């Protein structure tokens, strides 16, 4: 058994603490930090700007391991889904979605999810565990390597498996590594954290020195309907949620996004469009209508195109910016809400 502690995922302070007994000069830990997160070179033997003896001591005492690629699939539209093997039998999925100029990486924050949204496949797994910091940023490193994306030239969305604000401390530490100039060096505006709508976590994000973008999976501005589709809504009501969203956006150039997955005959009725526009205006958000990805396990179907168009018109008339996110990666089971399939299959 390998009982060397794994330092992949350690932040600047933790690395400094671990490296200092071997070499007290502060720049040594910084060099290690850069190798790990900026250069994605995890073998101490290759850290050529460190003395050989120090490299050997580091390798003797520590492991530097990020989660491994354990399989994947590429959809016809170029979307790549990576299965990421974690210690034990757990796996999560991470997806790279190509656009004209750069990739978007959709990453997971938990194995399974505790929130039970009726339209989401991940909910079916239930909650298994939080991801560690290294398991979160490791997905980014893995996708960056697989797609050959240059440092800092991609987007990240926390829209994979799990609820990022339910794993707040580790997600916060991961954001610090991702935005660190000597780490992944990603501008915070290239990172979006998507949440079921936990007001405390939203305010926690707002207080970060360099907050990411915020997206909230609203689904509907009708309280009773939202209660039915997203049990979390009974605990954190639309009013309280709206206050947190407004406070997040206050004084920021970039508006938060409300995500509305469009379910036929459920939340796409024309009478639900004006309240959505009012809510978005009140909280200072834009709206992203999401095409639902059907799966045989779920009793929902995508809303018809004319309903989506109608919502877009009502939003525009109400002075709200509305966009549509078209489904990607369906034939690789890499689409939104499908990130549970393989894990579920593996359990039989
Ligand atoms: N827990 C976070 C992160 C998961 S991302 C959150 O809820 O925001 C989930 C996003 O994918 C949500 O906006 C949700 O509306 C969307 N989604 C879930 N299932 C979907 C499906 N089957 N088709 C399309 N979008 C889906």
mmCIF file of C-alpha atoms and ligand atoms in Angstrom:
data_model
loop_
_atom_site.group_PDB
_atom_site.id
_atom_site.type_symbol
_atom_site.label_atom_id
_atom_site.label_comp_id
_atom_site.label_asym_id
_atom_site.label_seq_id
_atom_site.Cartn_x
_atom_site.Cartn_y
_atom_site.Cartn_z
ATOM 1 C CA UNK A 1 0.000 0.000 0.000
ATOM 2 C CA UNK A 2 1.186 3.463 -0.882
ATOM 3 C CA UNK A 3 0.749 5.631 2.182
ATOM 4 C CA UNK A 4 2.557 8.692 0.871
ATOM 5 C CA UNK A 5 0.151 11.634 1.076
ATOM 6 C CA UNK A 6 -1.096 12.884 -2.293
ATOM 7 C CA UNK A 7 -0.248 16.564 -2.640
ATOM 8 C CA UNK A 8 -2.123 17.110 -5.895
ATOM 9 C CA UNK A 9 -4.845 19.618 -4.998
ATOM 10 C CA UNK A 10 -2.780 21.298 -2.263
ATOM 11 C CA UNK A 11 -2.829 25.084 -2.356
ATOM 12 C CA UNK A 12 0.108 27.466 -1.961
ATOM 13 C CA UNK A 13 0.057 27.409 1.832
ATOM 14 C CA UNK A 14 -0.226 23.667 2.164
ATOM 15 C CA UNK A 15 2.616 23.141 -0.314
ATOM 16 C CA UNK A 16 4.760 25.663 1.529
ATOM 17 C CA UNK A 17 4.109 23.803 4.776
ATOM 18 C CA UNK A 18 5.070 20.452 3.268
ATOM 19 C CA UNK A 19 8.122 21.598 1.302
ATOM 20 C CA UNK A 20 9.627 23.865 3.970
ATOM 21 C CA UNK A 21 11.126 21.044 6.087
ATOM 22 C CA UNK A 22 13.016 19.881 2.988
ATOM 23 C CA UNK A 23 14.033 23.317 1.749
ATOM 24 C CA UNK A 24 12.842 26.407 3.620
ATOM 25 C CA UNK A 25 13.185 28.869 0.768
ATOM 26 C CA UNK A 26 9.665 29.997 -0.226
ATOM 27 C CA UNK A 27 10.288 29.899 -3.967
ATOM 28 C CA UNK A 28 10.707 26.101 -3.831
ATOM 29 C CA UNK A 29 7.027 25.538 -3.003
ATOM 30 C CA UNK A 30 6.093 28.022 -5.736
ATOM 31 C CA UNK A 31 8.112 26.043 -8.262
ATOM 32 C CA UNK A 32 6.250 22.881 -7.273
ATOM 33 C CA UNK A 33 2.942 24.770 -7.518
ATOM 34 C CA UNK A 34 3.715 25.801 -11.088
ATOM 35 C CA UNK A 35 4.719 22.302 -12.148
ATOM 36 C CA UNK A 36 1.512 20.849 -10.750
ATOM 37 C CA UNK A 37 -1.108 23.287 -11.949
ATOM 38 C CA UNK A 38 0.338 25.435 -14.701
ATOM 39 C CA UNK A 39 2.426 22.808 -16.463
ATOM 40 C CA UNK A 40 0.574 19.642 -15.480
ATOM 41 C CA UNK A 41 3.886 17.834 -14.985
ATOM 42 C CA UNK A 42 3.395 15.542 -12.028
ATOM 43 C CA UNK A 43 6.675 13.611 -11.956
ATOM 44 C CA UNK A 44 9.211 15.232 -9.606
ATOM 45 C CA UNK A 45 11.974 13.714 -11.761
ATOM 46 C CA UNK A 46 10.972 16.165 -14.503
ATOM 47 C CA UNK A 47 11.065 19.277 -12.291
ATOM 48 C CA UNK A 48 14.355 20.402 -13.739
ATOM 49 C CA UNK A 49 14.587 23.743 -11.945
ATOM 50 C CA UNK A 50 14.759 21.938 -8.573
ATOM 51 C CA UNK A 51 17.924 20.279 -7.256
ATOM 52 C CA UNK A 52 18.049 16.562 -7.792
ATOM 53 C CA UNK A 53 18.226 15.763 -4.078
ATOM 54 C CA UNK A 54 15.074 17.768 -3.354
ATOM 55 C CA UNK A 55 13.228 16.089 -6.204
ATOM 56 C CA UNK A 56 14.161 12.709 -4.800
ATOM 57 C CA UNK A 57 13.011 13.639 -1.310
ATOM 58 C CA UNK A 58 9.706 14.919 -2.648
ATOM 59 C CA UNK A 59 9.149 11.713 -4.590
ATOM 60 C CA UNK A 60 9.985 9.595 -1.547
ATOM 61 C CA UNK A 61 7.601 11.389 0.762
ATOM 62 C CA UNK A 62 4.696 12.380 -1.447
ATOM 63 C CA UNK A 63 2.544 11.363 -4.354
ATOM 64 C CA UNK A 64 1.405 13.876 -6.968
ATOM 65 C CA UNK A 65 -1.522 12.194 -8.678
ATOM 66 C CA UNK A 66 -4.549 13.517 -10.422
ATOM 67 C CA UNK A 67 -7.569 11.400 -11.353
ATOM 68 C CA UNK A 68 -7.056 9.306 -14.437
ATOM 69 C CA UNK A 69 -8.952 9.007 -17.715
ATOM 70 C CA UNK A 70 -10.787 5.713 -17.483
ATOM 71 C CA UNK A 71 -12.681 5.801 -20.730
ATOM 72 C CA UNK A 72 -14.692 8.163 -22.791
ATOM 73 C CA UNK A 73 -16.654 8.838 -25.904
ATOM 74 C CA UNK A 74 -16.665 11.444 -28.615
ATOM 75 C CA UNK A 75 -19.956 12.674 -30.045
ATOM 76 C CA UNK A 76 -20.396 13.551 -33.721
ATOM 77 C CA UNK A 77 -20.389 17.242 -32.859
ATOM 78 C CA UNK A 78 -16.928 16.935 -31.306
ATOM 79 C CA UNK A 79 -18.078 16.887 -27.686
ATOM 80 C CA UNK A 80 -15.828 14.615 -25.631
ATOM 81 C CA UNK A 81 -17.003 12.894 -22.500
ATOM 82 C CA UNK A 82 -14.319 11.691 -20.126
ATOM 83 C CA UNK A 83 -14.978 9.143 -17.445
ATOM 84 C CA UNK A 84 -12.774 10.002 -14.552
ATOM 85 C CA UNK A 85 -11.693 7.186 -12.251
ATOM 86 C CA UNK A 86 -11.521 8.066 -8.581
ATOM 87 C CA UNK A 87 -10.037 6.085 -5.696
ATOM 88 C CA UNK A 88 -12.365 3.253 -4.770
ATOM 89 C CA UNK A 89 -14.987 2.311 -7.309
ATOM 90 C CA UNK A 90 -16.312 5.835 -7.791
ATOM 91 C CA UNK A 91 -16.335 7.668 -11.079
ATOM 92 C CA UNK A 92 -17.498 11.009 -12.292
ATOM 93 C CA UNK A 93 -17.855 12.442 -15.736
ATOM 94 C CA UNK A 94 -16.371 15.550 -17.260
ATOM 95 C CA UNK A 95 -17.194 16.910 -20.703
ATOM 96 C CA UNK A 96 -15.321 19.075 -23.186
ATOM 97 C CA UNK A 97 -17.588 20.983 -25.569
ATOM 98 C CA UNK A 98 -15.826 22.623 -28.508
ATOM 99 C CA UNK A 99 -16.872 26.021 -29.873
ATOM 100 C CA UNK A 100 -15.304 28.098 -32.637
ATOM 101 C CA UNK A 101 -12.583 29.736 -30.625
ATOM 102 C CA UNK A 102 -12.250 27.686 -27.441
ATOM 103 C CA UNK A 103 -13.436 24.705 -25.451
ATOM 104 C CA UNK A 104 -15.888 24.686 -22.559
ATOM 105 C CA UNK A 105 -15.163 22.114 -19.859
ATOM 106 C CA UNK A 106 -18.159 20.885 -17.884
ATOM 107 C CA UNK A 107 -16.917 19.432 -14.617
ATOM 108 C CA UNK A 108 -18.348 17.598 -11.614
ATOM 109 C CA UNK A 109 -18.161 18.592 -7.960
ATOM 110 C CA UNK A 110 -19.663 15.522 -6.255
ATOM 111 C CA UNK A 111 -20.257 11.839 -6.909
ATOM 112 C CA UNK A 112 -24.019 11.763 -7.282
ATOM 113 C CA UNK A 113 -26.160 14.550 -5.866
ATOM 114 C CA UNK A 114 -28.352 15.084 -2.817
ATOM 115 C CA UNK A 115 -30.971 17.426 -4.292
ATOM 116 C CA UNK A 116 -33.301 15.134 -6.202
ATOM 117 C CA UNK A 117 -34.351 17.398 -9.097
ATOM 118 C CA UNK A 118 -36.989 15.404 -10.956
ATOM 119 C CA UNK A 119 -35.643 16.059 -14.455
ATOM 120 C CA UNK A 120 -31.990 15.208 -13.763
ATOM 121 C CA UNK A 121 -30.290 11.848 -14.189
ATOM 122 C CA UNK A 122 -27.574 12.528 -11.628
ATOM 123 C CA UNK A 123 -30.271 12.829 -8.972
ATOM 124 C CA UNK A 124 -31.030 9.163 -9.504
ATOM 125 C CA UNK A 125 -27.663 8.167 -8.095
ATOM 126 C CA UNK A 126 -28.340 9.838 -4.778
ATOM 127 C CA UNK A 127 -25.474 11.436 -2.913
ATOM 128 C CA UNK A 128 -22.288 9.378 -2.691
ATOM 129 C CA UNK A 129 -19.543 11.808 -1.684
ATOM 130 C CA UNK A 130 -17.889 15.169 -2.170
ATOM 131 C CA UNK A 131 -14.985 15.412 -4.594
ATOM 132 C CA UNK A 132 -11.604 16.441 -3.179
ATOM 133 C CA UNK A 133 -9.931 19.613 -4.413
ATOM 134 C CA UNK A 134 -7.487 17.640 -6.570
ATOM 135 C CA UNK A 135 -10.345 15.607 -8.020
ATOM 136 C CA UNK A 136 -12.075 18.814 -9.093
ATOM 137 C CA UNK A 137 -9.113 20.606 -10.666
ATOM 138 C CA UNK A 138 -7.804 17.270 -11.943
ATOM 139 C CA UNK A 139 -10.787 17.079 -14.308
ATOM 140 C CA UNK A 140 -9.734 20.413 -15.762
ATOM 141 C CA UNK A 141 -6.122 19.284 -16.157
ATOM 142 C CA UNK A 142 -7.301 16.095 -17.822
ATOM 143 C CA UNK A 143 -9.572 17.866 -20.311
ATOM 144 C CA UNK A 144 -6.949 20.520 -20.979
ATOM 145 C CA UNK A 145 -4.494 17.767 -21.900
ATOM 146 C CA UNK A 146 -6.990 15.743 -23.960
ATOM 147 C CA UNK A 147 -8.091 18.773 -26.005
ATOM 148 C CA UNK A 148 -4.661 20.398 -26.205
ATOM 149 C CA UNK A 149 -6.098 23.684 -24.904
ATOM 150 C CA UNK A 150 -3.493 26.360 -24.131
ATOM 151 C CA UNK A 151 -3.168 27.616 -20.546
ATOM 152 C CA UNK A 152 -6.019 30.000 -19.703
ATOM 153 C CA UNK A 153 -7.745 29.544 -23.085
ATOM 154 C CA UNK A 154 -10.936 27.703 -22.225
ATOM 155 C CA UNK A 155 -14.101 28.056 -20.139
ATOM 156 C CA UNK A 156 -15.192 26.006 -17.149
ATOM 157 C CA UNK A 157 -18.762 25.372 -16.070
ATOM 158 C CA UNK A 158 -19.589 23.562 -12.827
ATOM 159 C CA UNK A 159 -22.550 21.871 -14.489
ATOM 160 C CA UNK A 160 -21.506 18.248 -14.310
ATOM 161 C CA UNK A 161 -22.502 15.903 -11.534
ATOM 162 C CA UNK A 162 -23.290 17.283 -8.111
ATOM 163 C CA UNK A 163 -24.124 20.575 -6.449
ATOM 164 C CA UNK A 164 -20.991 22.745 -6.199
ATOM 165 C CA UNK A 165 -22.298 24.918 -3.372
ATOM 166 C CA UNK A 166 -23.040 21.775 -1.339
ATOM 167 C CA UNK A 167 -19.253 21.141 -1.483
ATOM 168 C CA UNK A 168 -18.447 24.788 -0.918
ATOM 169 C CA UNK A 169 -15.084 24.664 0.862
ATOM 170 C CA UNK A 170 -13.454 22.394 -1.688
ATOM 171 C CA UNK A 171 -14.994 24.211 -4.639
ATOM 172 C CA UNK A 172 -13.693 27.465 -3.194
ATOM 173 C CA UNK A 173 -10.190 26.013 -2.876
ATOM 174 C CA UNK A 174 -10.440 24.645 -6.422
ATOM 175 C CA UNK A 175 -11.452 28.098 -7.720
ATOM 176 C CA UNK A 176 -8.358 29.548 -6.044
ATOM 177 C CA UNK A 177 -6.099 27.093 -7.929
ATOM 178 C CA UNK A 178 -7.958 27.630 -11.203
ATOM 179 C CA UNK A 179 -7.703 31.414 -11.103
ATOM 180 C CA UNK A 180 -4.172 31.613 -9.664
ATOM 181 C CA UNK A 181 -1.813 33.287 -12.157
ATOM 182 C CA UNK A 182 0.813 30.659 -11.419
ATOM 183 C CA UNK A 183 -1.757 27.886 -11.365
ATOM 184 C CA UNK A 184 -4.317 27.266 -14.078
ATOM 185 C CA UNK A 185 -4.289 31.020 -14.701
ATOM 186 C CA UNK A 186 -7.911 31.243 -15.784
ATOM 187 C CA UNK A 187 -9.667 34.613 -15.528
ATOM 188 C CA UNK A 188 -12.646 34.264 -13.134
ATOM 189 C CA UNK A 189 -15.038 35.395 -15.854
ATOM 190 C CA UNK A 190 -14.228 32.165 -17.719
ATOM 191 C CA UNK A 191 -15.629 30.077 -14.845
ATOM 192 C CA UNK A 192 -19.342 29.599 -14.146
ATOM 193 C CA UNK A 193 -20.657 27.974 -10.981
ATOM 194 C CA UNK A 194 -24.155 26.576 -11.481
ATOM 195 C CA UNK A 195 -26.368 25.892 -8.472
ATOM 196 C CA UNK A 196 -29.808 24.560 -7.603
ATOM 197 C CA UNK A 197 -30.108 27.803 -5.644
ATOM 198 C CA UNK A 198 -28.519 27.740 -2.183
ATOM 199 C CA UNK A 199 -28.649 31.358 -0.948
ATOM 200 C CA UNK A 200 -25.868 30.955 1.642
ATOM 201 C CA UNK A 201 -23.485 29.513 -0.918
ATOM 202 C CA UNK A 202 -24.351 32.220 -3.443
ATOM 203 C CA UNK A 203 -23.462 34.904 -0.902
ATOM 204 C CA UNK A 204 -20.288 32.968 -0.058
ATOM 205 C CA UNK A 205 -19.285 33.080 -3.721
ATOM 206 C CA UNK A 206 -20.054 36.783 -3.876
ATOM 207 C CA UNK A 207 -17.589 37.377 -1.021
ATOM 208 C CA UNK A 208 -14.651 35.698 -2.785
ATOM 209 C CA UNK A 209 -11.821 38.024 -3.792
ATOM 210 C CA UNK A 210 -12.281 36.975 -7.431
ATOM 211 C CA UNK A 211 -15.794 35.541 -7.826
ATOM 212 C CA UNK A 212 -16.704 33.357 -10.782
ATOM 213 C CA UNK A 213 -19.864 33.836 -12.831
ATOM 214 C CA UNK A 214 -23.086 32.598 -11.285
ATOM 215 C CA UNK A 215 -25.805 30.501 -12.896
ATOM 216 C CA UNK A 216 -28.912 29.403 -11.010
ATOM 217 C CA UNK A 217 -31.052 26.491 -12.186
ATOM 218 C CA UNK A 218 -34.347 28.259 -11.709
ATOM 219 C CA UNK A 219 -36.493 26.102 -14.035
ATOM 220 C CA UNK A 220 -39.558 28.212 -13.252
ATOM 221 C CA UNK A 221 -40.528 31.339 -11.337
ATOM 222 C CA UNK A 222 -43.732 29.646 -10.174
ATOM 223 C CA UNK A 223 -43.211 28.654 -6.531
ATOM 224 C CA UNK A 224 -45.622 25.696 -6.447
ATOM 225 C CA UNK A 225 -44.305 24.227 -9.682
ATOM 226 C CA UNK A 226 -40.700 24.713 -8.600
ATOM 227 C CA UNK A 227 -41.449 22.971 -5.292
ATOM 228 C CA UNK A 228 -42.642 19.990 -7.263
ATOM 229 C CA UNK A 229 -39.701 19.794 -9.675
ATOM 230 C CA UNK A 230 -36.916 20.809 -7.289
ATOM 231 C CA UNK A 231 -37.492 19.777 -3.643
ATOM 232 C CA UNK A 232 -34.785 22.250 -2.516
ATOM 233 C CA UNK A 233 -37.213 25.028 -3.407
ATOM 234 C CA UNK A 234 -39.413 24.244 -0.413
ATOM 235 C CA UNK A 235 -36.511 25.061 1.864
ATOM 236 C CA UNK A 236 -35.105 28.068 0.009
ATOM 237 C CA UNK A 237 -38.029 29.989 -1.425
ATOM 238 C CA UNK A 238 -37.905 32.062 -4.587
ATOM 239 C CA UNK A 239 -37.904 35.338 -2.616
ATOM 240 C CA UNK A 240 -34.910 34.465 -0.493
ATOM 241 C CA UNK A 241 -33.114 32.998 -3.505
ATOM 242 C CA UNK A 242 -33.837 36.131 -5.512
ATOM 243 C CA UNK A 243 -32.355 38.354 -2.813
ATOM 244 C CA UNK A 244 -29.119 36.347 -2.883
ATOM 245 C CA UNK A 245 -28.948 36.485 -6.693
ATOM 246 C CA UNK A 246 -29.500 40.226 -6.695
ATOM 247 C CA UNK A 247 -26.810 40.733 -4.102
ATOM 248 C CA UNK A 248 -24.402 38.585 -6.090
ATOM 249 C CA UNK A 249 -24.942 40.703 -9.183
ATOM 250 C CA UNK A 250 -24.828 44.066 -7.423
ATOM 251 C CA UNK A 251 -21.917 46.177 -8.598
ATOM 252 C CA UNK A 252 -20.774 43.567 -11.105
ATOM 253 C CA UNK A 253 -20.661 44.089 -14.835
ATOM 254 C CA UNK A 254 -21.629 40.532 -15.691
ATOM 255 C CA UNK A 255 -25.206 39.582 -14.846
ATOM 256 C CA UNK A 256 -26.018 36.233 -13.205
ATOM 257 C CA UNK A 257 -27.859 33.713 -15.384
ATOM 258 C CA UNK A 258 -31.113 31.926 -14.649
ATOM 259 C CA UNK A 259 -31.141 28.517 -16.324
ATOM 260 C CA UNK A 260 -34.515 27.234 -17.419
ATOM 261 C CA UNK A 261 -34.583 23.707 -18.788
ATOM 262 C CA UNK A 262 -37.682 23.634 -20.996
ATOM 263 C CA UNK A 263 -39.968 20.663 -20.237
ATOM 264 C CA UNK A 264 -42.926 20.036 -22.543
ATOM 265 C CA UNK A 265 -46.263 20.581 -20.838
ATOM 266 C CA UNK A 266 -44.563 21.247 -17.492
ATOM 267 C CA UNK A 267 -42.865 24.629 -17.331
ATOM 268 C CA UNK A 268 -43.281 25.833 -20.919
ATOM 269 C CA UNK A 269 -46.876 27.100 -20.672
ATOM 270 C CA UNK A 270 -47.213 30.664 -22.027
ATOM 271 C CA UNK A 271 -48.712 31.821 -18.712
ATOM 272 C CA UNK A 272 -45.362 31.034 -17.023
ATOM 273 C CA UNK A 273 -43.368 33.359 -19.281
ATOM 274 C CA UNK A 274 -44.361 36.765 -17.789
ATOM 275 C CA UNK A 275 -43.560 35.744 -14.173
ATOM 276 C CA UNK A 276 -40.172 34.487 -15.349
ATOM 277 C CA UNK A 277 -39.464 37.822 -17.045
ATOM 278 C CA UNK A 278 -40.544 39.712 -13.912
ATOM 279 C CA UNK A 279 -38.382 37.560 -11.651
ATOM 280 C CA UNK A 280 -35.334 37.947 -13.907
ATOM 281 C CA UNK A 281 -35.807 41.711 -13.961
ATOM 282 C CA UNK A 282 -36.244 41.891 -10.220
ATOM 283 C CA UNK A 283 -33.076 39.941 -9.486
ATOM 284 C CA UNK A 284 -31.063 41.550 -12.309
ATOM 285 C CA UNK A 285 -30.406 38.356 -14.239
ATOM 286 C CA UNK A 286 -30.434 37.159 -17.818
ATOM 287 C CA UNK A 287 -32.171 33.932 -18.812
ATOM 288 C CA UNK A 288 -30.770 30.901 -20.594
ATOM 289 C CA UNK A 289 -33.463 28.555 -21.906
ATOM 290 C CA UNK A 290 -32.056 25.033 -22.079
ATOM 291 C CA UNK A 291 -33.185 22.332 -24.477
ATOM 292 C CA UNK A 292 -34.069 19.290 -22.421
ATOM 293 C CA UNK A 293 -32.166 16.116 -23.268
ATOM 294 C CA UNK A 294 -34.627 13.286 -23.062
ATOM 295 C CA UNK A 295 -33.642 9.938 -21.614
ATOM 296 C CA UNK A 296 -35.869 6.880 -21.370
ATOM 297 C CA UNK A 297 -35.629 6.920 -17.557
ATOM 298 C CA UNK A 298 -37.230 10.337 -17.184
ATOM 299 C CA UNK A 299 -40.915 11.147 -17.764
ATOM 300 C CA UNK A 300 -40.216 14.446 -19.564
ATOM 301 C CA UNK A 301 -39.897 15.599 -23.156
ATOM 302 C CA UNK A 302 -38.281 18.663 -24.724
ATOM 303 C CA UNK A 303 -40.550 21.686 -25.096
ATOM 304 C CA UNK A 304 -41.600 22.437 -28.687
ATOM 305 C CA UNK A 305 -39.607 25.069 -30.516
ATOM 306 C CA UNK A 306 -42.550 27.504 -30.714
ATOM 307 C CA UNK A 307 -42.862 27.514 -26.926
ATOM 308 C CA UNK A 308 -39.174 28.370 -26.613
ATOM 309 C CA UNK A 309 -39.607 31.148 -29.192
ATOM 310 C CA UNK A 310 -42.598 32.471 -27.268
ATOM 311 C CA UNK A 311 -40.609 32.626 -24.013
ATOM 312 C CA UNK A 312 -37.797 34.448 -25.824
ATOM 313 C CA UNK A 313 -40.259 37.063 -27.120
ATOM 314 C CA UNK A 314 -41.827 37.629 -23.704
ATOM 315 C CA UNK A 315 -38.382 37.993 -22.129
ATOM 316 C CA UNK A 316 -37.263 40.461 -24.805
ATOM 317 C CA UNK A 317 -40.457 42.504 -24.438
ATOM 318 C CA UNK A 318 -39.862 42.560 -20.703
ATOM 319 C CA UNK A 319 -36.373 43.956 -21.199
ATOM 320 C CA UNK A 320 -34.637 40.705 -20.214
ATOM 321 C CA UNK A 321 -31.760 39.181 -22.170
ATOM 322 C CA UNK A 322 -32.775 35.658 -23.166
ATOM 323 C CA UNK A 323 -30.731 33.017 -24.992
ATOM 324 C CA UNK A 324 -31.157 29.350 -25.862
ATOM 325 C CA UNK A 325 -28.633 26.651 -25.122
ATOM 326 C CA UNK A 326 -28.906 23.997 -27.781
ATOM 327 C CA UNK A 327 -28.232 20.437 -26.792
ATOM 328 C CA UNK A 328 -24.765 19.073 -27.529
ATOM 329 C CA UNK A 329 -23.142 15.699 -27.297
ATOM 330 C CA UNK A 330 -26.312 13.616 -27.069
ATOM 331 C CA UNK A 331 -25.001 10.628 -28.965
ATOM 332 C CA UNK A 332 -22.159 10.248 -26.457
ATOM 333 C CA UNK A 333 -24.526 10.522 -23.481
ATOM 334 C CA UNK A 334 -22.533 13.644 -22.706
ATOM 335 C CA UNK A 335 -25.448 16.062 -22.688
ATOM 336 C CA UNK A 336 -26.748 17.976 -19.675
ATOM 337 C CA UNK A 337 -28.598 15.756 -17.294
ATOM 338 C CA UNK A 338 -27.217 12.578 -18.815
ATOM 339 C CA UNK A 339 -24.158 12.431 -16.608
ATOM 340 C CA UNK A 340 -25.157 9.467 -14.528
ATOM 341 C CA UNK A 341 -25.725 6.888 -17.149
ATOM 342 C CA UNK A 342 -22.454 5.060 -17.127
ATOM 343 C CA UNK A 343 -22.105 5.133 -13.372
ATOM 344 C CA UNK A 344 -25.656 3.847 -13.027
ATOM 345 C CA UNK A 345 -24.998 1.103 -15.575
ATOM 346 C CA UNK A 346 -21.850 0.046 -13.799
ATOM 347 C CA UNK A 347 -23.780 -0.517 -10.620
ATOM 348 C CA UNK A 348 -26.063 -2.852 -12.559
HETATM 349 N N1 LIG B 1 -26.345 21.245 -9.274
HETATM 350 C C1 LIG B 1 -25.998 22.291 -10.193
HETATM 351 C C2 LIG B 1 -25.076 21.817 -11.269
HETATM 352 C C3 LIG B 1 -25.672 20.750 -12.166
HETATM 353 S S1 LIG B 1 -25.956 21.518 -13.692
HETATM 354 C C4 LIG B 1 -27.266 22.908 -10.749
HETATM 355 O O1 LIG B 1 -28.328 22.378 -10.517
HETATM 356 O O2 LIG B 1 -27.185 23.939 -11.392
HETATM 357 C C5 LIG B 1 -27.515 21.207 -13.961
HETATM 358 C C6 LIG B 1 -27.995 21.983 -15.151
HETATM 359 O O3 LIG B 1 -28.335 21.065 -16.146
HETATM 360 C C7 LIG B 1 -29.224 22.700 -14.703
HETATM 361 O O4 LIG B 1 -29.369 23.981 -15.208
HETATM 362 C C8 LIG B 1 -30.329 21.800 -15.186
HETATM 363 O O5 LIG B 1 -31.469 22.551 -15.445
HETATM 364 C C9 LIG B 1 -29.737 21.191 -16.421
HETATM 365 N N2 LIG B 1 -30.273 19.864 -16.687
HETATM 366 C C10 LIG B 1 -30.479 18.871 -15.809
HETATM 367 N N3 LIG B 1 -31.002 17.815 -16.433
HETATM 368 C C11 LIG B 1 -31.121 18.151 -17.722
HETATM 369 C C12 LIG B 1 -31.571 17.467 -18.880
HETATM 370 N N4 LIG B 1 -32.005 16.211 -18.828
HETATM 371 N N5 LIG B 1 -31.532 18.142 -20.040
HETATM 372 C C13 LIG B 1 -31.056 19.394 -20.100
HETATM 373 N N6 LIG B 1 -30.620 20.070 -19.057
HETATM 374 C C14 LIG B 1 -30.646 19.459 -17.876
#
